[in-house]
Short mmCIF file of C-alpha atoms in Angstrom, two decimals:
data_model
loop_
_atom_site.label_atom_id
_atom_site.label_comp_id
_atom_site.label_asym_id
_atom_site.label_seq_id
_atom_site.Cartn_x
_atom_site.Cartn_y
_atom_site.Cartn_z
CA MET A 19 0.00 0.00 0.00
CA ALA A 20 2.97 2.31 0.54
CA LYS A 21 3.70 2.01 -3.18
CA ALA A 22 0.08 2.76 -4.06
CA LEU A 23 0.30 5.81 -1.81
CA ALA A 24 3.40 6.93 -3.69
CA GLU A 25 1.33 6.74 -6.89
CA ALA A 26 -1.43 8.77 -5.25
CA GLU A 27 1.16 11.41 -4.34
CA LYS A 28 2.01 11.69 -8.04
CA ALA A 29 -1.66 12.36 -8.79
CA LEU A 30 -1.74 15.03 -6.08
CA ALA A 31 1.34 16.69 -7.56
CA ALA A 32 -0.41 16.66 -10.96
CA ASP A 33 -3.55 18.28 -9.49
CA GLU A 34 -5.55 15.10 -10.00
CA ILE A 35 -7.77 13.44 -7.39
CA PRO A 36 -5.06 11.59 -5.46
CA ILE A 37 -5.71 7.91 -5.93
CA GLY A 38 -2.94 5.45 -6.67
CA ALA A 39 -2.78 1.74 -7.42
CA VAL A 40 -0.28 -1.05 -7.96
CA VAL A 41 -0.65 -4.65 -9.09
CA VAL A 42 1.58 -7.18 -7.36
CA PHE A 43 2.58 -10.59 -8.73
CA GLU A 44 4.97 -12.86 -6.84
CA ASN A 45 5.95 -10.04 -4.49
CA GLN A 46 6.81 -7.78 -7.38
CA ILE A 47 5.03 -4.70 -8.70
CA ILE A 48 4.12 -5.37 -12.32
CA GLY A 49 1.71 -2.51 -12.88
CA ARG A 50 1.17 0.88 -11.39
CA GLY A 51 -1.07 3.82 -12.04
CA TYR A 52 -2.44 7.02 -10.65
CA ASN A 53 -5.57 8.86 -11.49
CA GLN A 54 -5.13 10.87 -14.70
CA THR A 55 -8.70 11.67 -15.68
CA GLU A 56 -7.97 15.40 -15.97
CA ARG A 57 -4.72 15.24 -17.89
CA LEU A 58 -5.98 12.60 -20.30
CA ARG A 59 -9.51 14.04 -20.27
CA ASP A 60 -10.72 10.48 -20.01
CA VAL A 61 -13.04 9.13 -17.35
CA THR A 62 -11.58 5.65 -17.83
CA ALA A 63 -8.09 6.74 -16.71
CA HIS A 64 -8.53 5.72 -13.09
CA ALA A 65 -5.49 4.48 -11.18
CA GLU A 66 -6.79 0.90 -11.06
CA MET A 67 -7.54 0.75 -14.78
CA LEU A 68 -4.08 1.95 -15.71
CA ALA A 69 -2.44 -0.46 -13.25
CA ILE A 70 -4.50 -3.42 -14.51
CA THR A 71 -3.71 -2.63 -18.14
CA ALA A 72 0.00 -2.24 -17.32
CA ALA A 73 0.08 -5.53 -15.40
CA ALA A 74 -1.68 -7.44 -18.19
CA ASN A 75 0.76 -5.95 -20.65
CA TYR A 76 3.69 -7.07 -18.48
CA LEU A 77 2.38 -10.62 -18.14
CA GLY A 78 1.12 -10.85 -21.72
CA ASN A 79 -2.08 -12.19 -20.21
CA LYS A 80 -5.34 -10.37 -19.67
CA TYR A 81 -6.14 -12.55 -16.66
CA LEU A 82 -4.46 -11.53 -13.42
CA ALA A 83 -5.58 -14.50 -11.37
CA ASP A 84 -2.39 -14.60 -9.30
CA CYS A 85 -2.19 -10.87 -8.77
CA THR A 86 -3.28 -8.52 -6.03
CA LEU A 87 -4.46 -4.98 -6.71
CA TYR A 88 -3.63 -2.43 -4.03
CA VAL A 89 -5.50 0.84 -4.33
CA THR A 90 -5.62 3.74 -1.92
CA ILE A 91 -9.41 4.29 -2.13
CA GLU A 92 -12.28 1.82 -2.45
CA PRO A 93 -12.73 1.21 -6.20
CA CYS A 94 -15.69 2.57 -8.14
CA VAL A 95 -18.12 0.42 -10.14
CA MET A 96 -16.04 0.71 -13.32
CA CYS A 97 -12.85 -0.42 -11.61
CA ALA A 98 -14.65 -3.20 -9.77
CA GLY A 99 -15.95 -4.34 -13.16
CA ALA A 100 -12.43 -4.34 -14.59
CA SER A 101 -11.24 -6.30 -11.56
CA TYR A 102 -14.02 -8.80 -12.21
CA TRP A 103 -12.85 -9.39 -15.77
CA ALA A 104 -9.21 -9.62 -14.71
CA GLN A 105 -10.21 -12.24 -12.11
CA LEU A 106 -7.77 -10.78 -9.63
CA LYS A 107 -6.73 -12.93 -6.68
CA ALA A 108 -7.29 -10.07 -4.29
CA VAL A 109 -8.28 -6.43 -4.12
CA VAL A 110 -6.91 -4.49 -1.16
CA PHE A 111 -8.03 -0.92 -0.65
CA GLY A 112 -7.17 1.82 1.79
CA ALA A 113 -9.98 4.22 2.68
CA GLU A 114 -13.66 3.57 2.14
CA GLU A 115 -15.60 5.55 -0.46
CA PRO A 116 -19.23 5.38 0.68
CA LYS A 117 -20.54 7.60 -2.11
CA VAL A 118 -19.07 6.19 -5.31
CA GLY A 119 -17.42 3.04 -4.00
CA PHE A 120 -18.61 -0.16 -5.61
CA ARG A 121 -19.67 -1.94 -2.44
CA ARG A 122 -22.98 -0.16 -2.16
CA HIS A 123 -23.98 -1.96 -5.36
CA GLY A 124 -23.30 -5.39 -3.91
CA ALA A 125 -20.86 -8.10 -4.92
CA LEU A 126 -19.36 -6.88 -8.19
CA LEU A 127 -15.98 -8.60 -7.92
CA HIS A 128 -15.26 -12.07 -9.27
CA ARG A 129 -16.29 -14.79 -6.85
CA ARG A 130 -12.68 -15.91 -6.53
CA THR A 131 -11.40 -12.41 -5.67
CA GLN A 132 -10.72 -11.74 -2.00
CA LEU A 133 -11.52 -8.25 -0.77
CA ARG A 134 -9.87 -6.40 2.05
CA GLY A 135 -10.30 -2.78 3.05
CA GLY A 136 -9.02 -0.32 5.62
CA VAL A 137 -5.30 -0.82 4.96
CA GLN A 138 -3.48 2.42 5.82
CA ALA A 139 -6.88 4.02 5.53
CA ASP A 140 -5.92 7.19 7.37
CA ALA A 141 -2.95 7.97 5.15
CA CYS A 142 -5.03 7.24 2.04
CA ALA A 143 -7.95 9.39 3.19
CA LYS A 144 -5.65 12.21 4.27
CA LEU A 145 -4.37 12.74 0.73
CA MET A 146 -7.94 13.06 -0.48
CA GLN A 147 -8.80 15.57 2.26
CA GLN A 148 -5.67 17.53 1.39
CA PHE A 149 -6.69 17.68 -2.27
CA PHE A 150 -10.27 18.73 -1.66
CA SER A 151 -9.37 21.32 0.94
CA MET A 152 -6.90 22.84 -1.55
CA LYS A 153 -9.68 22.89 -4.17
CA ARG A 154 -12.07 24.66 -1.86
CA LYS A 155 -9.59 27.47 -1.30
CA MET B 25 -26.91 0.95 -34.32
CA ALA B 26 -26.00 -0.05 -37.87
CA LYS B 27 -22.63 1.63 -37.33
CA ALA B 28 -22.15 -0.17 -34.03
CA LEU B 29 -22.94 -3.43 -35.82
CA ALA B 30 -20.29 -2.59 -38.41
CA GLU B 31 -17.81 -2.27 -35.52
CA ALA B 32 -18.95 -5.62 -34.15
CA GLU B 33 -18.30 -7.17 -37.57
CA LYS B 34 -14.71 -5.93 -37.31
CA ALA B 35 -14.38 -7.73 -33.97
CA LEU B 36 -15.78 -10.90 -35.53
CA ALA B 37 -13.27 -10.66 -38.38
CA ALA B 38 -10.49 -10.30 -35.78
CA ASP B 39 -11.71 -13.37 -33.87
CA GLU B 40 -12.86 -11.27 -30.95
CA ILE B 41 -16.23 -11.53 -29.20
CA PRO B 42 -18.25 -9.43 -31.67
CA ILE B 43 -19.39 -6.35 -29.80
CA GLY B 44 -19.23 -2.89 -31.32
CA ALA B 45 -19.99 0.62 -30.12
CA VAL B 46 -20.19 4.17 -31.36
CA VAL B 47 -20.64 7.50 -29.59
CA VAL B 48 -22.84 10.05 -31.35
CA PHE B 49 -22.78 13.82 -30.80
CA GLU B 50 -24.98 16.14 -32.85
CA ASN B 51 -25.82 13.35 -35.29
CA GLN B 52 -22.18 12.61 -35.91
CA ILE B 53 -20.06 9.67 -34.83
CA ILE B 54 -17.21 11.00 -32.71
CA GLY B 55 -15.96 7.74 -31.23
CA ARG B 56 -16.08 4.11 -32.25
CA GLY B 57 -14.70 0.89 -30.92
CA TYR B 58 -14.94 -2.86 -31.09
CA ASN B 59 -13.96 -5.42 -28.55
CA GLN B 60 -10.20 -6.01 -28.61
CA THR B 61 -9.59 -7.80 -25.33
CA GLU B 62 -7.73 -10.65 -27.05
CA ARG B 63 -5.54 -8.64 -29.38
CA LEU B 64 -4.60 -6.13 -26.70
CA ARG B 65 -4.63 -8.76 -23.95
CA ASP B 66 -6.49 -6.24 -21.84
CA VAL B 67 -9.81 -6.79 -20.12
CA THR B 68 -10.48 -3.07 -20.24
CA ALA B 69 -10.49 -2.98 -24.07
CA HIS B 70 -14.25 -3.38 -24.43
CA ALA B 71 -15.95 -1.68 -27.37
CA GLU B 72 -17.70 0.86 -25.15
CA MET B 73 -14.52 1.84 -23.31
CA LEU B 74 -12.62 2.45 -26.52
CA ALA B 75 -15.52 4.43 -28.00
CA ILE B 76 -15.89 6.57 -24.86
CA THR B 77 -12.16 7.31 -24.72
CA ALA B 78 -12.15 8.19 -28.44
CA ALA B 79 -15.16 10.49 -28.08
CA ALA B 80 -13.68 12.30 -25.08
CA ASN B 81 -10.46 12.72 -27.00
CA TYR B 82 -12.38 14.18 -29.95
CA LEU B 83 -14.30 16.64 -27.79
CA GLY B 84 -11.38 17.45 -25.52
CA ASN B 85 -13.78 16.87 -22.65
CA LYS B 86 -14.10 13.85 -20.42
CA TYR B 87 -17.83 14.50 -19.95
CA LEU B 88 -20.07 13.28 -22.74
CA ALA B 89 -23.29 14.80 -21.44
CA ASP B 90 -24.66 15.52 -24.91
CA CYS B 91 -23.63 12.19 -26.40
CA THR B 92 -25.36 8.87 -26.96
CA LEU B 93 -23.55 5.56 -26.76
CA TYR B 94 -24.83 2.86 -29.09
CA VAL B 95 -23.57 -0.63 -28.30
CA THR B 96 -24.64 -3.93 -29.80
CA ILE B 97 -24.85 -5.83 -26.49
CA GLU B 98 -26.02 -4.71 -23.04
CA PRO B 99 -22.95 -3.22 -21.33
CA CYS B 100 -21.16 -4.97 -18.49
CA VAL B 101 -20.59 -3.47 -15.03
CA MET B 102 -17.26 -1.91 -16.04
CA CYS B 103 -18.72 -0.20 -19.09
CA ALA B 104 -21.79 0.93 -17.15
CA GLY B 105 -19.38 2.44 -14.62
CA ALA B 106 -17.49 4.27 -17.38
CA SER B 107 -20.83 5.53 -18.76
CA TYR B 108 -21.68 6.78 -15.29
CA TRP B 109 -18.50 8.84 -15.09
CA ALA B 110 -18.95 10.15 -18.64
CA GLN B 111 -22.49 11.24 -17.72
CA LEU B 112 -23.76 10.17 -21.13
CA LYS B 113 -27.08 11.56 -22.29
CA ALA B 114 -28.22 8.12 -23.37
CA VAL B 115 -27.09 4.52 -23.64
CA VAL B 116 -28.78 2.48 -26.36
CA PHE B 117 -28.03 -1.20 -26.59
CA GLY B 118 -29.01 -4.01 -28.93
CA ALA B 119 -29.33 -7.47 -27.40
CA GLU B 120 -29.70 -8.18 -23.70
CA GLU B 121 -26.89 -9.86 -21.78
CA PRO B 122 -28.60 -11.49 -18.80
CA LYS B 123 -25.41 -13.09 -17.45
CA VAL B 124 -22.84 -10.30 -17.39
CA GLY B 125 -25.01 -7.33 -18.31
CA PHE B 126 -25.00 -4.52 -15.75
CA ARG B 127 -28.76 -4.37 -15.23
CA ARG B 128 -28.87 -7.30 -12.87
CA HIS B 129 -26.85 -5.16 -10.44
CA GLY B 130 -29.40 -2.36 -10.45
CA ALA B 131 -29.12 1.26 -11.51
CA LEU B 132 -25.45 1.78 -12.26
CA LEU B 133 -25.79 4.53 -14.85
CA HIS B 134 -25.84 8.23 -14.05
CA ARG B 135 -29.28 9.45 -13.04
CA ARG B 136 -29.42 11.73 -16.07
CA THR B 137 -28.58 8.94 -18.54
CA GLN B 138 -31.51 7.52 -20.47
CA LEU B 139 -31.39 3.80 -21.16
CA ARG B 140 -32.94 1.98 -24.09
CA GLY B 141 -32.49 -1.65 -25.07
CA GLY B 142 -33.62 -4.04 -27.75
CA VAL B 143 -32.59 -1.95 -30.76
CA GLN B 144 -31.79 -4.29 -33.66
CA ALA B 145 -31.46 -6.92 -30.99
CA ASP B 146 -31.72 -9.86 -33.39
CA ALA B 147 -28.91 -8.69 -35.64
CA CYS B 148 -26.74 -7.94 -32.60
CA ALA B 149 -27.41 -11.30 -30.97
CA LYS B 150 -26.90 -13.16 -34.24
CA LEU B 151 -23.28 -12.03 -34.49
CA MET B 152 -22.65 -13.37 -31.00
CA GLN B 153 -24.28 -16.71 -31.81
CA GLN B 154 -22.20 -16.91 -34.98
CA PHE B 155 -19.00 -16.33 -33.01
CA PHE B 156 -19.73 -18.85 -30.28
CA SER B 157 -20.93 -21.51 -32.68
CA MET B 158 -17.66 -21.10 -34.65
CA LYS B 159 -15.72 -21.42 -31.37
CA ARG B 160 -17.50 -24.64 -30.46
CA LYS B 161 -16.51 -26.24 -33.76
#
């Protein structure tokens, strides 16, 4: 999660909503991404999507069944859907996202994907608070 | 929908699950895509995702509030999530997808997005049947 947080810091520095993600395979990071929806003007450029695409590219396999996605904030519906297709082994997120997080829509992940939340939640949430308090000024 | 079907035909020719999509703005196609998950080895390369990204790139705006997405098959959760973020004016699909279509998970689209299904459903479904019957042989 520390590496996902480092990605989120990159988003913050780029004036993007600070969410970062990494995909880990055999204790190695094989994909990383941070939110770039503003720079790319593309709603699909969420941290998780970029990390999943990068990891699949690295493995030469669209299925990431032995991989874990770490992401600083609870994924949205789109990213949960991508995780479903990738059949990830596990999704680990930092802070909850009650408003646009996927969990309010039920079980959207693949049945074989383990889900864990609340990992370094305070540090993950703090970056978001920092961003939005800057925006309000 | 005829143009989305033409995209789906391209997927069929490329030995991909034949789903096609176009995004229309002011009666003009500004984004198109067909499923390329095999060629790109990327679960995120669904027709709708590629069409949405292309349309946003064309407009220079990640929001597609005045655009309609036409897609040959009911979108999945991921693509419904992308449509939510894009705040599409309307999503029009051809054939239903009871198994992995988003509708079984409830209202995942943006509240301002109109949804219509069953447009040229037979032609859309027929391409899928053609693909899967070839695969079984």
